Structures are given as C-alpha cells and as structure tokens.
Coordinates of C-alpha atoms in Angstrom, one line a residue:
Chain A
X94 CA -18.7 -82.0 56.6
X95 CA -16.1 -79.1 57.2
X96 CA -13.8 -77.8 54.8
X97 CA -11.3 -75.0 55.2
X98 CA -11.8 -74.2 51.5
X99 CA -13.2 -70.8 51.4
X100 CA -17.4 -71.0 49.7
X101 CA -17.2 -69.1 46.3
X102 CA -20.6 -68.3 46.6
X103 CA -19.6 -65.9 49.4
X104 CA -20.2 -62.3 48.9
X105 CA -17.2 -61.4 50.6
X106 CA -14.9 -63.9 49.3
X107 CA -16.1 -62.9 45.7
X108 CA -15.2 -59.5 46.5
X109 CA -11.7 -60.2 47.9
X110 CA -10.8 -62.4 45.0
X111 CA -11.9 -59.3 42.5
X112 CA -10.3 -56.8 44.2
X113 CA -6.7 -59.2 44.4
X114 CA -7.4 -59.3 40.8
X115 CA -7.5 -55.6 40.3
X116 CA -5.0 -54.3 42.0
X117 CA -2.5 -57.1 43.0
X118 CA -0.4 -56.3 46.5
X119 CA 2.5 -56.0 44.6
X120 CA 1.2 -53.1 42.3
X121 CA -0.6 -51.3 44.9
X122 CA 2.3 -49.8 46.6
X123 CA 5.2 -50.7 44.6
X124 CA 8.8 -49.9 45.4
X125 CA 10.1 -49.7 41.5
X126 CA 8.8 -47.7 38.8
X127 CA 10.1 -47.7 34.9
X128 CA 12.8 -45.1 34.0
X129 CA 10.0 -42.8 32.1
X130 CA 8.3 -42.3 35.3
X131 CA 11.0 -40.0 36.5
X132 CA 9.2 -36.9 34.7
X133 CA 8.1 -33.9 35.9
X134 CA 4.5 -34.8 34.5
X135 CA 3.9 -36.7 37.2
X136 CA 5.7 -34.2 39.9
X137 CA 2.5 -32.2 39.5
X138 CA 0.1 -35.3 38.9
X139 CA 1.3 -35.8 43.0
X140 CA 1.3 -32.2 43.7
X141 CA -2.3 -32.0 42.7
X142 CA -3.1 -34.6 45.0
X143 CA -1.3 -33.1 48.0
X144 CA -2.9 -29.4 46.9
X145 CA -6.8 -31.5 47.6
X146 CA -5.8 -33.0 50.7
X147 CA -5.0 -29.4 52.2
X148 CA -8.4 -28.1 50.1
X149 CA -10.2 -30.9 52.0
X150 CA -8.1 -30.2 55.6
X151 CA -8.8 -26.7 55.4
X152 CA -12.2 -26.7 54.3
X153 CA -12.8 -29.0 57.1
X154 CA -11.4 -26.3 59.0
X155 CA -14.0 -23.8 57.9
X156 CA -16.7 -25.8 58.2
X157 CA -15.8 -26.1 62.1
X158 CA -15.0 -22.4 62.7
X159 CA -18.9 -21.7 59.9
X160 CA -18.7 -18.0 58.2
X161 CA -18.5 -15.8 61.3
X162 CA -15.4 -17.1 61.7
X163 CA -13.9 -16.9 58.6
X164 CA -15.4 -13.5 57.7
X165 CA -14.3 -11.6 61.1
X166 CA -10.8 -13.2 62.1
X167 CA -7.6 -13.1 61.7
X168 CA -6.6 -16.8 61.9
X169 CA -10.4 -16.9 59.7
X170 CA -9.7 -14.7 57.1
X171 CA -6.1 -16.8 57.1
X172 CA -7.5 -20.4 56.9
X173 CA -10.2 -19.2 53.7
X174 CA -6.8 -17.9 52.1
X175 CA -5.0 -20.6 52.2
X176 CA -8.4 -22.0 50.7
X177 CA -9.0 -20.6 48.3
X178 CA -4.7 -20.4 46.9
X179 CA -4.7 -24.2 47.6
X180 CA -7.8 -24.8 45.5
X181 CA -5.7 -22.2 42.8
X182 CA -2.5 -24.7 43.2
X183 CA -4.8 -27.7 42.5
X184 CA -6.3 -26.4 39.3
X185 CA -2.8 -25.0 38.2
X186 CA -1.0 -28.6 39.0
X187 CA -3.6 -30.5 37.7
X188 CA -4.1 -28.6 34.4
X189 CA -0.4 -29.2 33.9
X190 CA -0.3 -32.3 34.7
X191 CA -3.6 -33.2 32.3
X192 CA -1.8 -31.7 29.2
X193 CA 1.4 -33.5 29.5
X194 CA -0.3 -36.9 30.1
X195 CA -3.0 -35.7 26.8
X196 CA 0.6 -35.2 24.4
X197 CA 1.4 -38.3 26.5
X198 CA -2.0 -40.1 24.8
X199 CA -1.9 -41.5 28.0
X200 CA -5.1 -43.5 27.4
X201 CA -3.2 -46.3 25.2
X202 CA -2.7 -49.4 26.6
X203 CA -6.3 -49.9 27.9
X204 CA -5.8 -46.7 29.9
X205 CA -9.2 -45.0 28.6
X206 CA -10.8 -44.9 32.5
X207 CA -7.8 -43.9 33.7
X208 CA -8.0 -41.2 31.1
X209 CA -11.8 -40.5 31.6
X210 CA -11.6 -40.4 35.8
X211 CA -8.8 -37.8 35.3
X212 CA -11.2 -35.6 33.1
X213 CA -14.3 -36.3 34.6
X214 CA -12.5 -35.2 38.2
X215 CA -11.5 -31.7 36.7
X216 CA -14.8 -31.1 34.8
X217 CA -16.2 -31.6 38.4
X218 CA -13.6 -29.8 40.1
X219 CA -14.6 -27.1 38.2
X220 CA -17.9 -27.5 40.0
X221 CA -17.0 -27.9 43.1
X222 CA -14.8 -24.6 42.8
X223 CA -17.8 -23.0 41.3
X224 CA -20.3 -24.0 44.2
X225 CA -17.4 -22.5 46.4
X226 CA -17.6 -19.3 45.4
X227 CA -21.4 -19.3 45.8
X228 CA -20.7 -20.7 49.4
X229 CA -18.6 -17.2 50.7
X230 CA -22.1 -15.3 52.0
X231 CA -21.0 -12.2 50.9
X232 CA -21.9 -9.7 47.9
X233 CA -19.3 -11.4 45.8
X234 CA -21.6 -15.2 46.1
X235 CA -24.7 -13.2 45.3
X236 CA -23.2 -11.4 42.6
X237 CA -21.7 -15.0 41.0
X238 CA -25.3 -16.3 41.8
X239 CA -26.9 -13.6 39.7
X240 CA -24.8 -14.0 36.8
X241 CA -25.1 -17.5 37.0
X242 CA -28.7 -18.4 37.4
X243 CA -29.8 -17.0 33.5
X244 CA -27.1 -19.2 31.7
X245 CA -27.8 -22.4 33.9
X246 CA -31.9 -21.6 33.4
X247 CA -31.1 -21.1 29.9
X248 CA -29.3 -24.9 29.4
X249 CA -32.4 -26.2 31.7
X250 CA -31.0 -27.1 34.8
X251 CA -31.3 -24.4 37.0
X252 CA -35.1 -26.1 38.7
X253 CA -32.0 -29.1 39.9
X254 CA -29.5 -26.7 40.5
X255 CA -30.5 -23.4 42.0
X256 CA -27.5 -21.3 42.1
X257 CA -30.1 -18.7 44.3
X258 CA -30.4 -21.4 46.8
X259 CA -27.5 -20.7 49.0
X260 CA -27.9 -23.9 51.4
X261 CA -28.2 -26.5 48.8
X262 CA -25.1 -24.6 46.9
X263 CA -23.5 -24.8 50.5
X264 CA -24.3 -28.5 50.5
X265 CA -23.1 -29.6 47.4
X266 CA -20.0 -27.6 47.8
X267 CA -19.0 -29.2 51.6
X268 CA -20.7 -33.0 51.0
X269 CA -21.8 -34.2 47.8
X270 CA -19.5 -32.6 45.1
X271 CA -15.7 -33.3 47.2
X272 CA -17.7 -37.2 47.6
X273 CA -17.6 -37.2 44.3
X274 CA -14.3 -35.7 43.2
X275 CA -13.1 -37.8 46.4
X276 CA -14.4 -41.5 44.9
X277 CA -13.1 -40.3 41.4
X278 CA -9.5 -39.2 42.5
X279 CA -8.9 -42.3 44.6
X280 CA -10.4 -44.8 41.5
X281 CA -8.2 -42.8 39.5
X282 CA -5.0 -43.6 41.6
X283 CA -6.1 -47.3 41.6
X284 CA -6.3 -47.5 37.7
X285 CA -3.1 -46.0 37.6
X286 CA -1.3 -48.7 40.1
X287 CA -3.2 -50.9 38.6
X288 CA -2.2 -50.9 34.5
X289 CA 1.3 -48.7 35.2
X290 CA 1.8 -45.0 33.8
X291 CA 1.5 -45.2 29.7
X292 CA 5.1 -46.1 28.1
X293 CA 6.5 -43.3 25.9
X294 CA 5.9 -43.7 22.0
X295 CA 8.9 -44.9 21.4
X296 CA 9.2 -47.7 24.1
X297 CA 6.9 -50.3 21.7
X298 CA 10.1 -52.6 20.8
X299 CA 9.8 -53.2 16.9
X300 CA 9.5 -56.6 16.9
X301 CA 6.4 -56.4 19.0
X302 CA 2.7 -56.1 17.6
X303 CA 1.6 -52.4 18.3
X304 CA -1.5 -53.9 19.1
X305 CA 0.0 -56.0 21.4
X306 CA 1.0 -53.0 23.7
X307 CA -2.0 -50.7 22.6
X308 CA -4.6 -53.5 23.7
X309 CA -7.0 -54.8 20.3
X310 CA -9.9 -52.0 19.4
X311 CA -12.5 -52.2 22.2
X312 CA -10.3 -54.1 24.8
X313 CA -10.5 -50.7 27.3
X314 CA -12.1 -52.7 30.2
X315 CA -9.5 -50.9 32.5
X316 CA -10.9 -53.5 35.4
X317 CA -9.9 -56.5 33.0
X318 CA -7.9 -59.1 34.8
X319 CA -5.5 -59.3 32.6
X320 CA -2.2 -56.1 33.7
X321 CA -0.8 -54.0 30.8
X322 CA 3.5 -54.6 31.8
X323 CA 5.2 -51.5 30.9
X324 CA 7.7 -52.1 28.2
X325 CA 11.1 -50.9 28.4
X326 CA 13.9 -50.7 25.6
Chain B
X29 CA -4.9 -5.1 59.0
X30 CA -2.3 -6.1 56.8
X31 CA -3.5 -6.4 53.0
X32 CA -2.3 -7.4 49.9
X33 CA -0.6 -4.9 47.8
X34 CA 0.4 -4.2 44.2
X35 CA -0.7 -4.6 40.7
X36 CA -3.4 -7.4 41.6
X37 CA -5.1 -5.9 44.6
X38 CA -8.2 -3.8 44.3
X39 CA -10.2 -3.8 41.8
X40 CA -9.9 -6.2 38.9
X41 CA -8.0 -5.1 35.8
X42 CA -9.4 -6.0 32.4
X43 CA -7.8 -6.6 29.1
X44 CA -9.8 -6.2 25.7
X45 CA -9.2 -7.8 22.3
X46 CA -12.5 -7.2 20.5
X47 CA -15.1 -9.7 22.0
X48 CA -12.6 -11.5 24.2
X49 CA -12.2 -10.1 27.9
X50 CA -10.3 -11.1 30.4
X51 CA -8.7 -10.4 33.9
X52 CA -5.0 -9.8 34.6
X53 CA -5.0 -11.7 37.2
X54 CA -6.1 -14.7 35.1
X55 CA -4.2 -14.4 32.1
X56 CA -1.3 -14.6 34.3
X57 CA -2.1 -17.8 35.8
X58 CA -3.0 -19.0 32.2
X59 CA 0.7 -17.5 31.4
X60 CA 2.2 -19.3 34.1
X61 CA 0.7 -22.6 33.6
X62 CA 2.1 -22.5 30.5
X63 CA 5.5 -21.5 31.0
X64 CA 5.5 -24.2 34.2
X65 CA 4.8 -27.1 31.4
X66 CA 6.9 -25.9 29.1
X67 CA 9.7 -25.9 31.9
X68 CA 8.3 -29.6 32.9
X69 CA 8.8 -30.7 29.8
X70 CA 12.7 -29.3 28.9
X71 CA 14.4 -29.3 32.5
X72 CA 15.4 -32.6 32.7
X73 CA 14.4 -34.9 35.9
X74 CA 17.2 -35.2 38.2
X75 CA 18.7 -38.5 38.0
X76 CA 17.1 -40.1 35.4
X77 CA 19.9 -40.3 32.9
X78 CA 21.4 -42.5 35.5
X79 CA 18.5 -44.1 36.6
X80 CA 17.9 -45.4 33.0
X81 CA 21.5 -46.5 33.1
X82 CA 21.1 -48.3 35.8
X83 CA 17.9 -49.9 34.8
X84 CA 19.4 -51.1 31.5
X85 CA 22.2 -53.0 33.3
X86 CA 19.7 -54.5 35.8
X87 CA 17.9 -55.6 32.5
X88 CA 21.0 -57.2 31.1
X89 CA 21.8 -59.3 34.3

C-alpha cells in the first residue's frame, strides 16, 4: 500500500520537521521588527558581521596570493591592510555591540545561547586574531611566538598548541579556528531570528507574570519549540 | 613607498601608571570604543520616535 504521508521515521523528514520548528519561515527573514529594534546596538551587532565577511574575503585573498605576495607588493601589502583594520573594525563593533546587549541583559527570555554563542564567538575571536599574528612570517610572529609560548606552557597547553609551530598556528588561523567562529556566528544569527531581540525592561506589561516573559528558572533550552513573542506596550 | 605618518607610526609609544603599561595606540581604541557606545546609546535612532508612533496605532487597529 502507498501513502503520500511522509514516514516519521525518516531521517530527513525528522530533520525538516525540527528545523521548521526552530526557526519558522516567517521568523527567518522577517520584514517587521519591534520599535526597540531601531537602536544603534544592533547597527554595530550588523556592522560586526559585515567587518568578518571582508576578514574572511580578504583573508581568502591572502591565502591565494601566500606571503610572498603579501610581504613584497603593493596591491599585497594593501590587501594584509585592509586585513588586519577589518579584523580591528570587527573587534571594535563587536565589543560595542556586546556591552550594550550585556546592560541590555540580553539573555532574558530564554536568550542564555544566544548570549553564550555571542561570547563564546569573541573569546575565540580573540584566538583567531591571536593565531593571526603568529601567521605574518616575519620578526614580529616570532617575536609574539616567544612571548607567548612561556605563559601558554605555564597554563599546560602549549604540547596542543605550539605557538613555535608556525604551520599548525597557520592552520588554525586559515581553517579550523574561522570554522569555528563561522558555525558559532551563523547559530548565533539563528537564535536571534529565532526567539526575537530581548524587549527593554520596561516593555513587561504589569499585568503580566515577569516570569511569564523571563521564561521559569531553568527553561533556557533556546532550541525549545515553544517562540518567546516580543512584548510591546 | 608611501607610509603612514604621524603620532602612531614607528615605534610604539608606551604609557606607565605603576604596574599597568600600555600602548597609545591601544588606549585609543579602548577610548574610542567607549566614546562610540556612549554615542550609540544618547544619539537617538533616526525615525524611531515615529516608528513607535506608528506601531502603536497599528496596535490599536
């Protein structure tokens, strides 16, 4: 017998079904935001996001044109510029952007992996930028590697993580650590389409529950089913 | 070869308050970030007085 119902037991029908349920079509790219979005807050929370793509574009770039290049050229010594003052931008945006949304609490609301995917992506920004410098192959990499390798030997991690060893710091910097920073930045985004940007502090009408808009203790499954609405007055 | 010029080019200039050290060229990033949120947080968004306006009334219909 034939049905046109779809099998549940199929893999990929279990998947579609979870990921309709996590971020419905209508949240993913929505045309209409709350008022409180309009802030500057999240002007910068896009503006880091635009800085990475032209960190990843032009370090694609470099890893095209390899050191030569970029040591010896004009349009080299242009392109690791714009690198290196894009990766600058990113920090300085996304710095900005992580205070106003910490004043903001913006982890209310079952928010908290929204919240933690923000931080954990700068905490590994900050690696990735760190395994950049150790990636130049010049005096000022060997000089960061120096004065690097006693404090990461002294915390017991420098036998993983040899800042000496200039082609696995050149590897994590171009492949593993932007994979990272990639998967984290883009589950960030999804979080946030998915439960809305956190309503100021005073947009909990009175007559409702705090609770109620704060989600009970412990209810910070951020892939629940069940969306957070933003509340407006 | 064109270079950069000015205060920040060369080599690094360091500021000292007892055990704290830093560069000039990073305490005025760290000065800038700060004045940039401060600014993000006064200078009103453009539009969204009216925006709200416009929300409520959609709210009311």
């Amino acid at each position: 017998m034939t049905t046109n119902q779809p099998d549940p037991r199929s893999w990929t029908v279990r998947l579609r079904t979870r990921l309709a349920r996590t971020v419905p079509a209508g949240q993913l790219l929505p045309d209409r935001q709350p008022a409180y979005v309009r802030s500057w807050i999240y002007v910068f929370g896009v503006a880091s996001l635009a800085a990475f793509v032209y960190v990843i574009a032009s370090g694609l770039v470099l890893s095209l044109k390899g050191s030569a290049w970029w040591h010896t050229s004009s349009a080299g010594h242009f392109v690791n510029s714009t690198h290196l003052w894009s990766v600058e931008l990113f920090f300085m945006f996304m710095v900005i952007h992580l205070w106003g949304k910490f004043f903001m609490a913006a982890w209310r609301g079952r928010r908290a992996l929204t919240w933690i995917t923000g931080a954990v992506a700068f905490i590994g920004s900050v690696g990735t930028a760190f395994t950049g410098y150790l990636s130049q192959s010049n005096f000022d990499s060997q000089w960061t590697a120096g004065q690097a390798k006693d404090g990461l030997n002294a915390v017991g991690i420098g036998s993983v993580f040899n800042v000496l060893n200039t082609g696995q710091m050149l590897l994590w910097h171009v492949m593993l650590l932007p994979l990272v920073l990639g998967v984290l930045i883009v589950l960030h985004i999804v979080l946030v389409r998915r439960h809305g940007v956190v309503p100021p502090f005073d947009a909990i009408p009175p007559d409702r529950d705090h609770a109620e808009v704060t989600g009970p203790p412990g209810a910070d499954d951020a892939l629940s089913p069940e969306p957070v609405a933003p509340v407006l007055r | 070869m064109i270079t950069a010029g000015g205060l920040l080019s060369g080599h690094a200039h360091f500021l000292h308050w007892g055990v704290v050290q830093i560069s000039l060229a990073n305490l005025l990033v760290i000065v800038m970030m700060a004045v940039l949120f401060l600014l993000a947080v006064i200078i009103p968004f453009p539009h969204a007085q009216h925006s709200a306006v416009e929300q409520e009334q959609a709210d009311d219909h």
